[in-house]
Amino acid sequence: MHNVPFLDLHAAYRELRDELDAAYHRVMESGWYILGREVEAFESEFAGYCGAKHCVGVGNGLEALQLILRAMDIGPGDEVIVPSNTYIATWLAVTHVGAKPVPVEPDERTCNIDPALIEAAITPRTRAILAVHLYGNPADMPLIMKIAQRHGLKVIEDAAQAHGARCQGERAGVLGDAAGFSFYPGKNLGAYGDGGAVITNDASLAELVRALRNYGSREKYVNIVKGGNSRLDELQAAFLRVKLNHLDRWNCQRQSHASYYTSALAGIGLLLPDEADNAGSVWHLYVVRTTKREHLQKSLKEKGIDTLIHYPIPPHLQKAYVELGHGTGSFPLAERMAEQVLSLPLWPQMSEENRFRVSEVIRSAFQEEA
C-alpha cells in the first residue's frame, strides 16, 4: 500500500524534463538574468493566453496585488472590500499600501465573496473591490462589476489560484480592471521559485506597474516614482513559458480528477465543492466540508494520504489583524468554513489508482462513523 502525497511537484518536471532543461540552458548561455528576453516573451505570451493587452512580470502574487493598488493610487484613508474567506495575502496587499480591508462574507455554495452583501459594506471611503477566485473557481464577476460601476469603484482580481479559469467565456485576468497572479510552485501555472504577474487592459496602469516593480524607473537611473524591487526573473520566466504550453491540458486533467471525486464521494454526507454559474473552475484545490474533519483527516493520514486545510484561521482572527477589532463571531460563515474545510490530493499527473484510493478511504471513514 503506497502513500498518496497532497501534491507531487516533481511530476511536472519528470514530464517536461527535456523542455525545462533546455530553457535553463538557454537562459544560462544568454548571460542576461534580469528583465531580458525571457520575461518579455512570457509577458507577451501570458497576456495573449489571458486575452489581455498587458502583462507585467513581478516578484510574487502578493506584490502583484500591492502594485496594482499603488498604481490605482489607493492608500491611507481608503477602504478596499475583501472576502472574509481567503488567504491572508489578499488582506496584506491592502494593508501594505496603507488602506483598510473591509471584509464581506462568502457565498455558501461557492465559498467566494457574496455579491449580495457587497453594497452594504460600501462607504464614502471605498475605492475598490478585491475579488478572489478561491480554489480556482471564479467569483461572480459580472455582478461584481455592475456593483462597482454603480458606485464608481475599481475591481481587482486575486487570480493567484485561477490560471485559465473562465467566467462567461472570458479568462480570469480580464474580468475586472486588473488582476494579480502568483506563480508559486504549487499553483496551476507554477514556477520553480517565487513569481507573479499583473494582467490588465489599462495601458497607463501597466506602464506605472512596470516602473514601480523596478525602483520607479522606466529608464535606467531615471526614477519617476518611489518604486521597489519586484521583478520576475529570467529563469522563472523561461520555465513558465514551457509550462504555459501545457496549462490547458493540465487544467483538463484537474477537471477530470475533480469530476471523479464529485461522483465517487456523492451521498456520503460530505459537502462537495460546486462551480459558480456560467464559470469554469480550474480546480486548483478540491475542498470538501465536514463537521467531522478531524476524524476524516486522521483516517486519511493513517492510510498514508496527505491532506491540507485551506485555511484554518480566517484573516480577521489572525493576530496580525487584531487592531481591526473583529472578534470571534464577526464573520461566522468564514469561521465555520475554516472549521470544516479539507483539501484532498489533486494534481494533473495524479494516477487513477491514487484518486480511487483517496475516495475509498473517505467512504470507509464515513461508514465507520455511521
JSON list of N, CA and C in Angstrom, two decimals, residues 276-333:
[
{"chain": "A", "resi": 276, "resn": "ALA", "atom": "N", "xyz": [-19.26, 27.92, -9.76]},
{"chain": "A", "resi": 276, "resn": "ALA", "atom": "CA", "xyz": [-20.16, 29.07, -9.90]},
{"chain": "A", "resi": 276, "resn": "ALA", "atom": "C", "xyz": [-20.93, 28.97, -11.23]},
{"chain": "A", "resi": 277, "resn": "ASP", "atom": "N", "xyz": [-22.06, 29.64, -11.29]},
{"chain": "A", "resi": 277, "resn": "ASP", "atom": "CA", "xyz": [-22.85, 29.65, -12.53]},
{"chain": "A", "resi": 277, "resn": "ASP", "atom": "C", "xyz": [-22.06, 30.29, -13.66]},
{"chain": "A", "resi": 278, "resn": "ASN", "atom": "N", "xyz": [-22.17, 29.75, -14.85]},
{"chain": "A", "resi": 278, "resn": "ASN", "atom": "CA", "xyz": [-21.50, 30.29, -16.05]},
{"chain": "A", "resi": 278, "resn": "ASN", "atom": "C", "xyz": [-19.99, 30.43, -15.86]},
{"chain": "A", "resi": 279, "resn": "ALA", "atom": "N", "xyz": [-19.42, 29.52, -15.05]},
{"chain": "A", "resi": 279, "resn": "ALA", "atom": "CA", "xyz": [-17.99, 29.61, -14.78]},
{"chain": "A", "resi": 279, "resn": "ALA", "atom": "C", "xyz": [-17.33, 28.25, -14.99]},
{"chain": "A", "resi": 280, "resn": "GLY", "atom": "N", "xyz": [-16.04, 28.29, -15.28]},
{"chain": "A", "resi": 280, "resn": "GLY", "atom": "CA", "xyz": [-15.26, 27.07, -15.42]},
{"chain": "A", "resi": 280, "resn": "GLY", "atom": "C", "xyz": [-14.11, 27.09, -14.45]},
{"chain": "A", "resi": 281, "resn": "SER", "atom": "N", "xyz": [-14.23, 26.30, -13.38]},
{"chain": "A", "resi": 281, "resn": "SER", "atom": "CA", "xyz": [-13.15, 26.22, -12.39]},
{"chain": "A", "resi": 281, "resn": "SER", "atom": "C", "xyz": [-11.97, 25.44, -12.97]},
{"chain": "A", "resi": 282, "resn": "VAL", "atom": "N", "xyz": [-10.77, 25.80, -12.52]},
{"chain": "A", "resi": 282, "resn": "VAL", "atom": "CA", "xyz": [-9.57, 25.04, -12.92]},
{"chain": "A", "resi": 282, "resn": "VAL", "atom": "C", "xyz": [-9.07, 24.19, -11.74]},
{"chain": "A", "resi": 283, "resn": "TRP", "atom": "N", "xyz": [-9.88, 24.08, -10.70]},
{"chain": "A", "resi": 283, "resn": "TRP", "atom": "CA", "xyz": [-9.66, 23.13, -9.61]},
{"chain": "A", "resi": 283, "resn": "TRP", "atom": "C", "xyz": [-8.21, 23.16, -9.09]},
{"chain": "A", "resi": 284, "resn": "HIS", "atom": "N", "xyz": [-7.79, 24.37, -8.74]},
{"chain": "A", "resi": 284, "resn": "HIS", "atom": "CA", "xyz": [-6.51, 24.48, -8.05]},
{"chain": "A", "resi": 284, "resn": "HIS", "atom": "C", "xyz": [-6.54, 23.61, -6.79]},
{"chain": "A", "resi": 285, "resn": "LEU", "atom": "N", "xyz": [-7.67, 23.62, -6.11]},
{"chain": "A", "resi": 285, "resn": "LEU", "atom": "CA", "xyz": [-7.87, 22.78, -4.94]},
{"chain": "A", "resi": 285, "resn": "LEU", "atom": "C", "xyz": [-9.25, 22.14, -5.01]},
{"chain": "A", "resi": 286, "resn": "TYR", "atom": "N", "xyz": [-9.34, 20.91, -4.49]},
{"chain": "A", "resi": 286, "resn": "TYR", "atom": "CA", "xyz": [-10.64, 20.26, -4.34]},
{"chain": "A", "resi": 286, "resn": "TYR", "atom": "C", "xyz": [-10.93, 20.22, -2.85]},
{"chain": "A", "resi": 287, "resn": "VAL", "atom": "N", "xyz": [-11.86, 21.09, -2.42]},
{"chain": "A", "resi": 287, "resn": "VAL", "atom": "CA", "xyz": [-12.08, 21.33, -1.00]},
{"chain": "A", "resi": 287, "resn": "VAL", "atom": "C", "xyz": [-13.46, 20.84, -0.58]},
{"chain": "A", "resi": 288, "resn": "VAL", "atom": "N", "xyz": [-13.47, 19.85, 0.30]},
{"chain": "A", "resi": 288, "resn": "VAL", "atom": "CA", "xyz": [-14.72, 19.35, 0.86]},
{"chain": "A", "resi": 288, "resn": "VAL", "atom": "C", "xyz": [-14.96, 20.00, 2.21]},
{"chain": "A", "resi": 289, "resn": "ARG", "atom": "N", "xyz": [-16.20, 19.91, 2.69]},
{"chain": "A", "resi": 289, "resn": "ARG", "atom": "CA", "xyz": [-16.52, 20.45, 4.01]},
{"chain": "A", "resi": 289, "resn": "ARG", "atom": "C", "xyz": [-17.24, 19.39, 4.83]},
{"chain": "A", "resi": 290, "resn": "THR", "atom": "N", "xyz": [-16.85, 19.30, 6.10]},
{"chain": "A", "resi": 290, "resn": "THR", "atom": "CA", "xyz": [-17.50, 18.33, 7.00]},
{"chain": "A", "resi": 290, "resn": "THR", "atom": "C", "xyz": [-17.30, 18.77, 8.44]},
{"chain": "A", "resi": 291, "resn": "THR", "atom": "N", "xyz": [-18.30, 18.50, 9.26]},
{"chain": "A", "resi": 291, "resn": "THR", "atom": "CA", "xyz": [-18.19, 18.75, 10.70]},
{"chain": "A", "resi": 291, "resn": "THR", "atom": "C", "xyz": [-17.32, 17.68, 11.36]},
{"chain": "A", "resi": 292, "resn": "LYS", "atom": "N", "xyz": [-17.00, 16.63, 10.62]},
{"chain": "A", "resi": 292, "resn": "LYS", "atom": "CA", "xyz": [-16.16, 15.54, 11.14]},
{"chain": "A", "resi": 292, "resn": "LYS", "atom": "C", "xyz": [-14.74, 15.60, 10.55]},
{"chain": "A", "resi": 293, "resn": "ARG", "atom": "N", "xyz": [-14.25, 16.82, 10.34]},
{"chain": "A", "resi": 293, "resn": "ARG", "atom": "CA", "xyz": [-12.96, 16.98, 9.65]},
{"chain": "A", "resi": 293, "resn": "ARG", "atom": "C", "xyz": [-11.82, 16.28, 10.38]},
{"chain": "A", "resi": 294, "resn": "GLU", "atom": "N", "xyz": [-11.75, 16.43, 11.69]},
{"chain": "A", "resi": 294, "resn": "GLU", "atom": "CA", "xyz": [-10.64, 15.86, 12.43]},
{"chain": "A", "resi": 294, "resn": "GLU", "atom": "C", "xyz": [-10.59, 14.34, 12.26]},
{"chain": "A", "resi": 295, "resn": "HIS", "atom": "N", "xyz": [-11.76, 13.71, 12.36]},
{"chain": "A", "resi": 295, "resn": "HIS", "atom": "CA", "xyz": [-11.84, 12.25, 12.17]},
{"chain": "A", "resi": 295, "resn": "HIS", "atom": "C", "xyz": [-11.43, 11.87, 10.75]},
{"chain": "A", "resi": 296, "resn": "LEU", "atom": "N", "xyz": [-11.93, 12.62, 9.76]},
{"chain": "A", "resi": 296, "resn": "LEU", "atom": "CA", "xyz": [-11.64, 12.30, 8.37]},
{"chain": "A", "resi": 296, "resn": "LEU", "atom": "C", "xyz": [-10.16, 12.48, 8.06]},
{"chain": "A", "resi": 297, "resn": "GLN", "atom": "N", "xyz": [-9.58, 13.60, 8.49]},
{"chain": "A", "resi": 297, "resn": "GLN", "atom": "CA", "xyz": [-8.17, 13.85, 8.23]},
{"chain": "A", "resi": 297, "resn": "GLN", "atom": "C", "xyz": [-7.29, 12.80, 8.90]},
{"chain": "A", "resi": 298, "resn": "LYS", "atom": "N", "xyz": [-7.66, 12.40, 10.12]},
{"chain": "A", "resi": 298, "resn": "LYS", "atom": "CA", "xyz": [-6.90, 11.37, 10.84]},
{"chain": "A", "resi": 298, "resn": "LYS", "atom": "C", "xyz": [-7.00, 10.02, 10.12]},
{"chain": "A", "resi": 299, "resn": "SER", "atom": "N", "xyz": [-8.19, 9.68, 9.64]},
{"chain": "A", "resi": 299, "resn": "SER", "atom": "CA", "xyz": [-8.37, 8.41, 8.92]},
{"chain": "A", "resi": 299, "resn": "SER", "atom": "C", "xyz": [-7.53, 8.36, 7.66]},
{"chain": "A", "resi": 300, "resn": "LEU", "atom": "N", "xyz": [-7.49, 9.48, 6.95]},
{"chain": "A", "resi": 300, "resn": "LEU", "atom": "CA", "xyz": [-6.69, 9.55, 5.72]},
{"chain": "A", "resi": 300, "resn": "LEU", "atom": "C", "xyz": [-5.19, 9.46, 6.04]},
{"chain": "A", "resi": 301, "resn": "LYS", "atom": "N", "xyz": [-4.78, 10.16, 7.08]},
{"chain": "A", "resi": 301, "resn": "LYS", "atom": "CA", "xyz": [-3.36, 10.15, 7.45]},
{"chain": "A", "resi": 301, "resn": "LYS", "atom": "C", "xyz": [-2.91, 8.74, 7.85]},
{"chain": "A", "resi": 302, "resn": "GLU", "atom": "N", "xyz": [-3.75, 8.04, 8.57]},
{"chain": "A", "resi": 302, "resn": "GLU", "atom": "CA", "xyz": [-3.42, 6.67, 9.00]},
{"chain": "A", "resi": 302, "resn": "GLU", "atom": "C", "xyz": [-3.21, 5.75, 7.81]},
{"chain": "A", "resi": 303, "resn": "LYS", "atom": "N", "xyz": [-3.84, 6.07, 6.70]},
{"chain": "A", "resi": 303, "resn": "LYS", "atom": "CA", "xyz": [-3.71, 5.27, 5.47]},
{"chain": "A", "resi": 303, "resn": "LYS", "atom": "C", "xyz": [-2.64, 5.84, 4.53]},
{"chain": "A", "resi": 304, "resn": "GLY", "atom": "N", "xyz": [-1.87, 6.83, 5.01]},
{"chain": "A", "resi": 304, "resn": "GLY", "atom": "CA", "xyz": [-0.80, 7.39, 4.20]},
{"chain": "A", "resi": 304, "resn": "GLY", "atom": "C", "xyz": [-1.24, 8.40, 3.17]},
{"chain": "A", "resi": 305, "resn": "ILE", "atom": "N", "xyz": [-2.39, 9.03, 3.39]},
{"chain": "A", "resi": 305, "resn": "ILE", "atom": "CA", "xyz": [-2.92, 10.02, 2.44]},
{"chain": "A", "resi": 305, "resn": "ILE", "atom": "C", "xyz": [-2.84, 11.41, 3.06]},
{"chain": "A", "resi": 306, "resn": "ASP", "atom": "N", "xyz": [-2.12, 12.30, 2.39]},
{"chain": "A", "resi": 306, "resn": "ASP", "atom": "CA", "xyz": [-1.93, 13.66, 2.89]},
{"chain": "A", "resi": 306, "resn": "ASP", "atom": "C", "xyz": [-3.07, 14.58, 2.48]},
{"chain": "A", "resi": 307, "resn": "THR", "atom": "N", "xyz": [-3.50, 15.42, 3.41]},
{"chain": "A", "resi": 307, "resn": "THR", "atom": "CA", "xyz": [-4.48, 16.46, 3.13]},
{"chain": "A", "resi": 307, "resn": "THR", "atom": "C", "xyz": [-3.98, 17.76, 3.75]},
{"chain": "A", "resi": 308, "resn": "LEU", "atom": "N", "xyz": [-4.59, 18.88, 3.35]},
{"chain": "A", "resi": 308, "resn": "LEU", "atom": "CA", "xyz": [-4.27, 20.18, 3.93]},
{"chain": "A", "resi": 308, "resn": "LEU", "atom": "C", "xyz": [-5.55, 20.94, 4.21]},
{"chain": "A", "resi": 309, "resn": "ILE", "atom": "N", "xyz": [-5.43, 21.98, 5.02]},
{"chain": "A", "resi": 309, "resn": "ILE", "atom": "CA", "xyz": [-6.59, 22.83, 5.34]},
{"chain": "A", "resi": 309, "resn": "ILE", "atom": "C", "xyz": [-6.34, 24.22, 4.77]},
{"chain": "A", "resi": 310, "resn": "HIS", "atom": "N", "xyz": [-7.19, 24.63, 3.84]},
{"chain": "A", "resi": 310, "resn": "HIS", "atom": "CA", "xyz": [-7.10, 25.96, 3.22]},
{"chain": "A", "resi": 310, "resn": "HIS", "atom": "C", "xyz": [-8.40, 26.75, 3.51]},
{"chain": "A", "resi": 311, "resn": "TYR", "atom": "N", "xyz": [-8.44, 27.45, 4.66]},
{"chain": "A", "resi": 311, "resn": "TYR", "atom": "CA", "xyz": [-7.36, 27.86, 5.56]},
{"chain": "A", "resi": 311, "resn": "TYR", "atom": "C", "xyz": [-7.89, 27.73, 6.97]},
{"chain": "A", "resi": 312, "resn": "PRO", "atom": "N", "xyz": [-7.04, 27.35, 7.95]},
{"chain": "A", "resi": 312, "resn": "PRO", "atom": "CA", "xyz": [-7.55, 27.03, 9.29]},
{"chain": "A", "resi": 312, "resn": "PRO", "atom": "C", "xyz": [-7.98, 28.23, 10.12]},
{"chain": "A", "resi": 313, "resn": "ILE", "atom": "N", "xyz": [-7.42, 29.41, 9.84]},
{"chain": "A", "resi": 313, "resn": "ILE", "atom": "CA", "xyz": [-7.78, 30.62, 10.60]},
{"chain": "A", "resi": 313, "resn": "ILE", "atom": "C", "xyz": [-8.10, 31.73, 9.61]},
{"chain": "A", "resi": 314, "resn": "PRO", "atom": "N", "xyz": [-9.32, 32.26, 9.62]},
{"chain": "A", "resi": 314, "resn": "PRO", "atom": "CA", "xyz": [-9.64, 33.36, 8.69]},
{"chain": "A", "resi": 314, "resn": "PRO", "atom": "C", "xyz": [-8.85, 34.62, 9.05]},
{"chain": "A", "resi": 315, "resn": "PRO", "atom": "N", "xyz": [-8.59, 35.48, 8.08]},
{"chain": "A", "resi": 315, "resn": "PRO", "atom": "CA", "xyz": [-7.74, 36.66, 8.33]},
{"chain": "A", "resi": 315, "resn": "PRO", "atom": "C", "xyz": [-8.19, 37.51, 9.51]},
{"chain": "A", "resi": 316, "resn": "HIS", "atom": "N", "xyz": [-9.50, 37.67, 9.70]},
{"chain": "A", "resi": 316, "resn": "HIS", "atom": "CA", "xyz": [-9.96, 38.58, 10.76]},
{"chain": "A", "resi": 316, "resn": "HIS", "atom": "C", "xyz": [-9.65, 38.06, 12.16]},
{"chain": "A", "resi": 317, "resn": "LEU", "atom": "N", "xyz": [-9.34, 36.77, 12.29]},
{"chain": "A", "resi": 317, "resn": "LEU", "atom": "CA", "xyz": [-9.00, 36.21, 13.60]},
{"chain": "A", "resi": 317, "resn": "LEU", "atom": "C", "xyz": [-7.49, 36.00, 13.77]},
{"chain": "A", "resi": 318, "resn": "GLN", "atom": "N", "xyz": [-6.71, 36.39, 12.76]},
{"chain": "A", "resi": 318, "resn": "GLN", "atom": "CA", "xyz": [-5.26, 36.31, 12.88]},
{"chain": "A", "resi": 318, "resn": "GLN", "atom": "C", "xyz": [-4.75, 37.44, 13.79]},
{"chain": "A", "resi": 319, "resn": "LYS", "atom": "N", "xyz": [-3.71, 37.14, 14.54]},
{"chain": "A", "resi": 319, "resn": "LYS", "atom": "CA", "xyz": [-3.11, 38.16, 15.42]},
{"chain": "A", "resi": 319, "resn": "LYS", "atom": "C", "xyz": [-2.65, 39.38, 14.62]},
{"chain": "A", "resi": 320, "resn": "ALA", "atom": "N", "xyz": [-2.27, 39.16, 13.37]},
{"chain": "A", "resi": 320, "resn": "ALA", "atom": "CA", "xyz": [-1.80, 40.26, 12.52]},
{"chain": "A", "resi": 320, "resn": "ALA", "atom": "C", "xyz": [-2.86, 41.35, 12.33]},
{"chain": "A", "resi": 321, "resn": "TYR", "atom": "N", "xyz": [-4.15, 40.99, 12.50]},
{"chain": "A", "resi": 321, "resn": "TYR", "atom": "CA", "xyz": [-5.22, 41.96, 12.25]},
{"chain": "A", "resi": 321, "resn": "TYR", "atom": "C", "xyz": [-6.05, 42.26, 13.50]},
{"chain": "A", "resi": 322, "resn": "VAL", "atom": "N", "xyz": [-5.43, 42.07, 14.66]},
{"chain": "A", "resi": 322, "resn": "VAL", "atom": "CA", "xyz": [-6.14, 42.32, 15.90]},
{"chain": "A", "resi": 322, "resn": "VAL", "atom": "C", "xyz": [-6.60, 43.77, 16.02]},
{"chain": "A", "resi": 323, "resn": "GLU", "atom": "N", "xyz": [-5.86, 44.69, 15.37]},
{"chain": "A", "resi": 323, "resn": "GLU", "atom": "CA", "xyz": [-6.21, 46.12, 15.50]},
{"chain": "A", "resi": 323, "resn": "GLU", "atom": "C", "xyz": [-7.54, 46.47, 14.83]},
{"chain": "A", "resi": 324, "resn": "LEU", "atom": "N", "xyz": [-8.02, 45.60, 13.94]},
{"chain": "A", "resi": 324, "resn": "LEU", "atom": "CA", "xyz": [-9.30, 45.87, 13.28]},
{"chain": "A", "resi": 324, "resn": "LEU", "atom": "C", "xyz": [-10.48, 45.57, 14.19]},
{"chain": "A", "resi": 325, "resn": "GLY", "atom": "N", "xyz": [-10.24, 44.83, 15.26]},
{"chain": "A", "resi": 325, "resn": "GLY", "atom": "CA", "xyz": [-11.28, 44.59, 16.25]},
{"chain": "A", "resi": 325, "resn": "GLY", "atom": "C", "xyz": [-12.35, 43.59, 15.86]},
{"chain": "A", "resi": 326, "resn": "HIS", "atom": "N", "xyz": [-12.04, 42.71, 14.91]},
{"chain": "A", "resi": 326, "resn": "HIS", "atom": "CA", "xyz": [-13.02, 41.70, 14.51]},
{"chain": "A", "resi": 326, "resn": "HIS", "atom": "C", "xyz": [-12.84, 40.45, 15.37]},
{"chain": "A", "resi": 327, "resn": "GLY", "atom": "N", "xyz": [-13.65, 40.29, 16.40]},
{"chain": "A", "resi": 327, "resn": "GLY", "atom": "CA", "xyz": [-13.53, 39.13, 17.27]},
{"chain": "A", "resi": 327, "resn": "GLY", "atom": "C", "xyz": [-14.25, 37.92, 16.71]},
{"chain": "A", "resi": 328, "resn": "THR", "atom": "N", "xyz": [-14.17, 36.82, 17.46]},
{"chain": "A", "resi": 328, "resn": "THR", "atom": "CA", "xyz": [-14.88, 35.60, 17.07]},
{"chain": "A", "resi": 328, "resn": "THR", "atom": "C", "xyz": [-16.37, 35.89, 16.95]},
{"chain": "A", "resi": 329, "resn": "GLY", "atom": "N", "xyz": [-16.96, 35.42, 15.87]},
{"chain": "A", "resi": 329, "resn": "GLY", "atom": "CA", "xyz": [-18.37, 35.67, 15.60]},
{"chain": "A", "resi": 329, "resn": "GLY", "atom": "C", "xyz": [-18.63, 36.84, 14.68]},
{"chain": "A", "resi": 330, "resn": "SER", "atom": "N", "xyz": [-17.58, 37.61, 14.36]},
{"chain": "A", "resi": 330, "resn": "SER", "atom": "CA", "xyz": [-17.75, 38.76, 13.47]},
{"chain": "A", "resi": 330, "resn": "SER", "atom": "C", "xyz": [-18.14, 38.33, 12.06]},
{"chain": "A", "resi": 331, "resn": "PHE", "atom": "N", "xyz": [-17.53, 37.23, 11.61]},
{"chain": "A", "resi": 331, "resn": "PHE", "atom": "CA", "xyz": [-17.82, 36.72, 10.27]},
{"chain": "A", "resi": 331, "resn": "PHE", "atom": "C", "xyz": [-18.04, 35.21, 10.39]},
{"chain": "A", "resi": 332, "resn": "PRO", "atom": "N", "xyz": [-19.24, 34.85, 10.84]},
{"chain": "A", "resi": 332, "resn": "PRO", "atom": "CA", "xyz": [-19.49, 33.45, 11.22]},
{"chain": "A", "resi": 332, "resn": "PRO", "atom": "C", "xyz": [-19.39, 32.44, 10.08]},
{"chain": "A", "resi": 333, "resn": "LEU", "atom": "N", "xyz": [-19.74, 32.85, 8.87]},
{"chain": "A", "resi": 333, "resn": "LEU", "atom": "CA", "xyz": [-19.66, 31.90, 7.77]},
{"chain": "A", "resi": 333, "resn": "LEU", "atom": "C", "xyz": [-18.20, 31.58, 7.43]}
]
